[in-house]
PDB file of C-alpha atoms in Angstrom:
ATOM      1  CA  MET A 726       0.268  -0.299  -0.032  1.00  0.00           C
ATOM      2  CA  SER A 727       1.304   3.433  -1.016  1.00  0.00           C
ATOM      3  CA  ASP A 728       2.152   5.862   2.078  1.00  0.00           C
ATOM      4  CA  GLU A 729      -0.892   7.990   1.082  1.00  0.00           C
ATOM      5  CA  VAL A 730      -3.503   5.193   2.040  1.00  0.00           C
ATOM      6  CA  ASN A 731      -1.209   4.194   5.191  1.00  0.00           C
ATOM      7  CA  SER A 732      -1.419   7.359   6.858  1.00  0.00           C
ATOM      8  CA  VAL A 733      -5.617   7.078   5.650  1.00  0.00           C
ATOM      9  CA  PHE A 734      -5.693   3.756   7.528  1.00  0.00           C
ATOM     10  CA  GLU A 735      -3.870   4.685  10.349  1.00  0.00           C
ATOM     11  CA  ALA A 736      -5.789   8.226  11.341  1.00  0.00           C
ATOM     12  CA  LEU A 737      -9.194   6.167  11.101  1.00  0.00           C
ATOM     13  CA  ALA A 738      -7.372   3.472  13.486  1.00  0.00           C
ATOM     14  CA  HIS A 739      -7.903   5.312  16.437  1.00  0.00           C
ATOM     15  CA  PRO A 740     -12.190   5.552  17.536  1.00  0.00           C
ATOM     16  CA  THR A 741     -11.815   8.610  18.648  1.00  0.00           C
ATOM     17  CA  ARG A 742     -11.058   9.531  15.162  1.00  0.00           C
ATOM     18  CA  ARG A 743     -13.739   8.045  13.360  1.00  0.00           C
ATOM     19  CA  GLN A 744     -16.222   9.308  15.949  1.00  0.00           C
ATOM     20  CA  ILE A 745     -14.713  12.469  14.511  1.00  0.00           C
ATOM     21  CA  LEU A 746     -15.730  11.685  11.502  1.00  0.00           C
ATOM     22  CA  GLN A 747     -18.682  10.306  12.248  1.00  0.00           C
ATOM     23  CA  ASP A 748     -19.649  13.996  13.941  1.00  0.00           C
ATOM     24  CA  LEU A 749     -18.596  15.698  10.658  1.00  0.00           C
ATOM     25  CA  LYS A 750     -20.828  13.865   8.394  1.00  0.00           C
ATOM     26  CA  ASP A 751     -23.790  16.451   8.963  1.00  0.00           C
ATOM     27  CA  GLY A 752     -21.609  20.022   8.317  1.00  0.00           C
ATOM     28  CA  GLU A 753     -18.729  21.912   8.614  1.00  0.00           C
ATOM     29  CA  GLN A 754     -17.950  22.337  12.795  1.00  0.00           C
ATOM     30  CA  ALA A 755     -15.756  24.912  14.679  1.00  0.00           C
ATOM     31  CA  ALA A 756     -12.751  22.790  16.335  1.00  0.00           C
ATOM     32  CA  GLY A 757     -14.255  24.353  19.672  1.00  0.00           C
ATOM     33  CA  GLU A 758     -17.914  22.318  19.157  1.00  0.00           C
ATOM     34  CA  ILE A 759     -15.502  18.649  18.335  1.00  0.00           C
ATOM     35  CA  ALA A 760     -13.908  19.255  21.445  1.00  0.00           C
ATOM     36  CA  ALA A 761     -16.987  19.617  23.651  1.00  0.00           C
ATOM     37  CA  ARG A 762     -18.131  17.108  22.493  1.00  0.00           C
ATOM     38  CA  PHE A 763     -15.041  14.206  24.015  1.00  0.00           C
ATOM     39  CA  ALA A 764     -14.178  13.930  27.717  1.00  0.00           C
ATOM     40  CA  VAL A 765     -10.244  14.471  26.561  1.00  0.00           C
ATOM     41  CA  SER A 766      -8.413  17.476  26.563  1.00  0.00           C
ATOM     42  CA  GLY A 767      -8.557  20.642  24.295  1.00  0.00           C
ATOM     43  CA  PRO A 768      -4.980  19.004  22.716  1.00  0.00           C
ATOM     44  CA  THR A 769      -5.403  16.110  22.557  1.00  0.00           C
ATOM     45  CA  ILE A 770      -8.679  16.739  20.175  1.00  0.00           C
ATOM     46  CA  SER A 771      -5.831  18.725  18.648  1.00  0.00           C
ATOM     47  CA  ARG A 772      -4.090  16.224  17.255  1.00  0.00           C
ATOM     48  CA  HIS A 773      -6.297  14.370  16.235  1.00  0.00           C
ATOM     49  CA  LEU A 774      -7.280  16.320  14.140  1.00  0.00           C
ATOM     50  CA  ARG A 775      -4.027  17.469  12.830  1.00  0.00           C
ATOM     51  CA  ILE A 776      -3.200  13.473  12.374  1.00  0.00           C
ATOM     52  CA  LEU A 777      -7.199  13.396   9.743  1.00  0.00           C
ATOM     53  CA  ARG A 778      -5.917  16.941   8.547  1.00  0.00           C
ATOM     54  CA  GLY A 779      -2.278  15.037   7.126  1.00  0.00           C
ATOM     55  CA  ALA A 780      -4.518  12.074   6.259  1.00  0.00           C
ATOM     56  CA  GLY A 781      -6.365  14.010   4.319  1.00  0.00           C
ATOM     57  CA  LEU A 782      -9.729  13.309   6.069  1.00  0.00           C
ATOM     58  CA  VAL A 783     -10.863  16.472   6.947  1.00  0.00           C
ATOM     59  CA  ALA A 784      -9.959  20.338   5.570  1.00  0.00           C
ATOM     60  CA  GLU A 785      -9.821  22.942   7.520  1.00  0.00           C
ATOM     61  CA  ARG A 786     -10.719  26.408   7.102  1.00  0.00           C
ATOM     62  CA  ARG A 787     -10.114  29.486   9.016  1.00  0.00           C
ATOM     63  CA  ASP A 788     -13.047  31.806  10.222  1.00  0.00           C
ATOM     64  CA  ALA A 789     -11.777  34.913  12.208  1.00  0.00           C
ATOM     65  CA  ASN A 790     -10.355  33.311  15.242  1.00  0.00           C
ATOM     66  CA  ARG A 791     -12.433  30.098  14.896  1.00  0.00           C
ATOM     67  CA  ILE A 792     -11.094  26.903  13.251  1.00  0.00           C
ATOM     68  CA  LEU A 793     -13.470  25.015  10.920  1.00  0.00           C
ATOM     69  CA  TYR A 794     -13.376  20.960   9.969  1.00  0.00           C
ATOM     70  CA  SER A 795     -15.684  19.575   7.309  1.00  0.00           C
ATOM     71  CA  LEU A 796     -15.643  15.631   5.820  1.00  0.00           C
ATOM     72  CA  ALA A 797     -13.346  15.088   2.991  1.00  0.00           C
ATOM     73  CA  GLU A 798     -16.012  12.511   1.749  1.00  0.00           C
ATOM     74  CA  GLU A 799     -14.228  12.247  -1.011  1.00  0.00           C
ATOM     75  CA  ARG A 800     -11.039  11.069  -0.369  1.00  0.00           C
ATOM     76  CA  LEU A 801     -12.275   8.764   2.365  1.00  0.00           C
ATOM     77  CA  ALA A 802     -14.563   7.168   0.027  1.00  0.00           C
ATOM     78  CA  LEU A 803     -11.219   6.395  -2.162  1.00  0.00           C
ATOM     79  CA  SER A 804      -9.090   5.168  -0.062  1.00  0.00           C
ATOM     80  CA  VAL A 805     -11.489   2.551   1.527  1.00  0.00           C
ATOM     81  CA  GLY A 806     -13.134   1.998  -1.500  1.00  0.00           C
ATOM     82  CA  ASP A 807      -9.460   1.447  -3.049  1.00  0.00           C
ATOM     83  CA  PHE A 808      -8.863  -0.830  -0.483  1.00  0.00           C
ATOM     84  CA  LEU A 809     -12.314  -2.882  -0.324  1.00  0.00           C
ATOM     85  CA  SER A 810     -12.586  -3.317  -4.112  1.00  0.00           C
ATOM     86  CA  THR A 811      -8.604  -5.099  -4.214  1.00  0.00           C
ATOM     87  CA  VAL A 812      -9.220  -7.421  -0.934  1.00  0.00           C
ATOM     88  CA  CYS A 813     -12.815  -8.035  -1.692  1.00  0.00           C
ATOM     89  CA  PRO A 814     -13.849  -7.575  -5.125  1.00  0.00           C
ATOM     90  CA  GLU A 815     -17.310  -8.466  -4.658  1.00  0.00           C
ATOM     91  CA  GLN A 816     -18.167  -5.516  -2.484  1.00  0.00           C
ATOM     92  CA  ILE A 817     -18.364  -3.494  -5.696  1.00  0.00           C
ATOM     93  CA  VAL A 818     -21.496  -5.855  -6.582  1.00  0.00           C
ATOM     94  CA  LEU A 819     -23.244  -5.318  -3.573  1.00  0.00           C
ATOM     95  CA  ARG A 820     -22.784  -2.140  -3.603  1.00  0.00           C
ATOM     96  CA  GLU A 821     -24.856  -2.134  -6.442  1.00  0.00           C
ATOM     97  CA  VAL A 822     -27.085  -3.622  -5.072  1.00  0.00           C
ATOM     98  CA  ARG A 823     -27.717  -0.951  -2.557  1.00  0.00           C
ATOM     99  CA  ARG A 824     -27.540   1.774  -5.279  1.00  0.00           C
ATOM    100  CA  ARG A 825     -30.320   0.203  -6.881  1.00  0.00           C
ATOM    101  CA  ARG A 826     -32.807  -0.907  -3.952  1.00  0.00           C
ATOM    102  CA  GLY A 827     -36.388   0.866  -3.339  1.00  0.00           C
ATOM    103  CA  PRO A 828     -35.494   3.795  -0.490  1.00  0.00           C
ATOM    104  CA  ALA A 829     -38.273   2.847   1.499  1.00  0.00           C
ATOM    105  CA  SER A 830     -38.437  -1.169   1.279  1.00  0.00           C
ATOM    106  CA  GLY A 831     -35.587  -1.572   1.186  1.00  0.00           C
ATOM    107  CA  GLU A 832     -35.737  -4.728  -1.408  1.00  0.00           C
ATOM    108  CA  PRO A 833     -33.637  -4.400  -4.072  1.00  0.00           C
ATOM    109  CA  ALA A 834     -35.063  -2.527  -7.367  1.00  0.00           C
ATOM    110  CA  ALA A 835     -36.102  -4.266  -9.904  1.00  0.00           C
ATOM    111  CA  VAL A 836     -33.236  -4.614 -12.825  1.00  0.00           C
ATOM    112  CA  GLN A 837     -34.383  -3.499 -15.807  1.00  0.00           C
ATOM    113  CA  PRO A 838     -33.070  -5.275 -18.922  1.00  0.00           C
TER     114      PRO A 838
END
């Protein structure tokens, strides 16, 4: 694996970093908002955010005296997706099946010939 892919999986290895990514799925958040959700120090959360940023999984922007973080969805999807496609090619088929499912029923939608 490349160093870039390794950095993504190293970043995903810690449960706090995975939770930060999940929290960012709903949109951009300030560093203080992120830190308030955890029972660890602000510097510890800053370190986790630095690792996520270094892996390309979050983006940051400054707004006056605040640092705002957002999820880099494409980078996460590409890194994890490429790895899964290599070790588990059938996941591509499963993804297509899930895409075709009807939103309400959870059942696969009829496939047009």
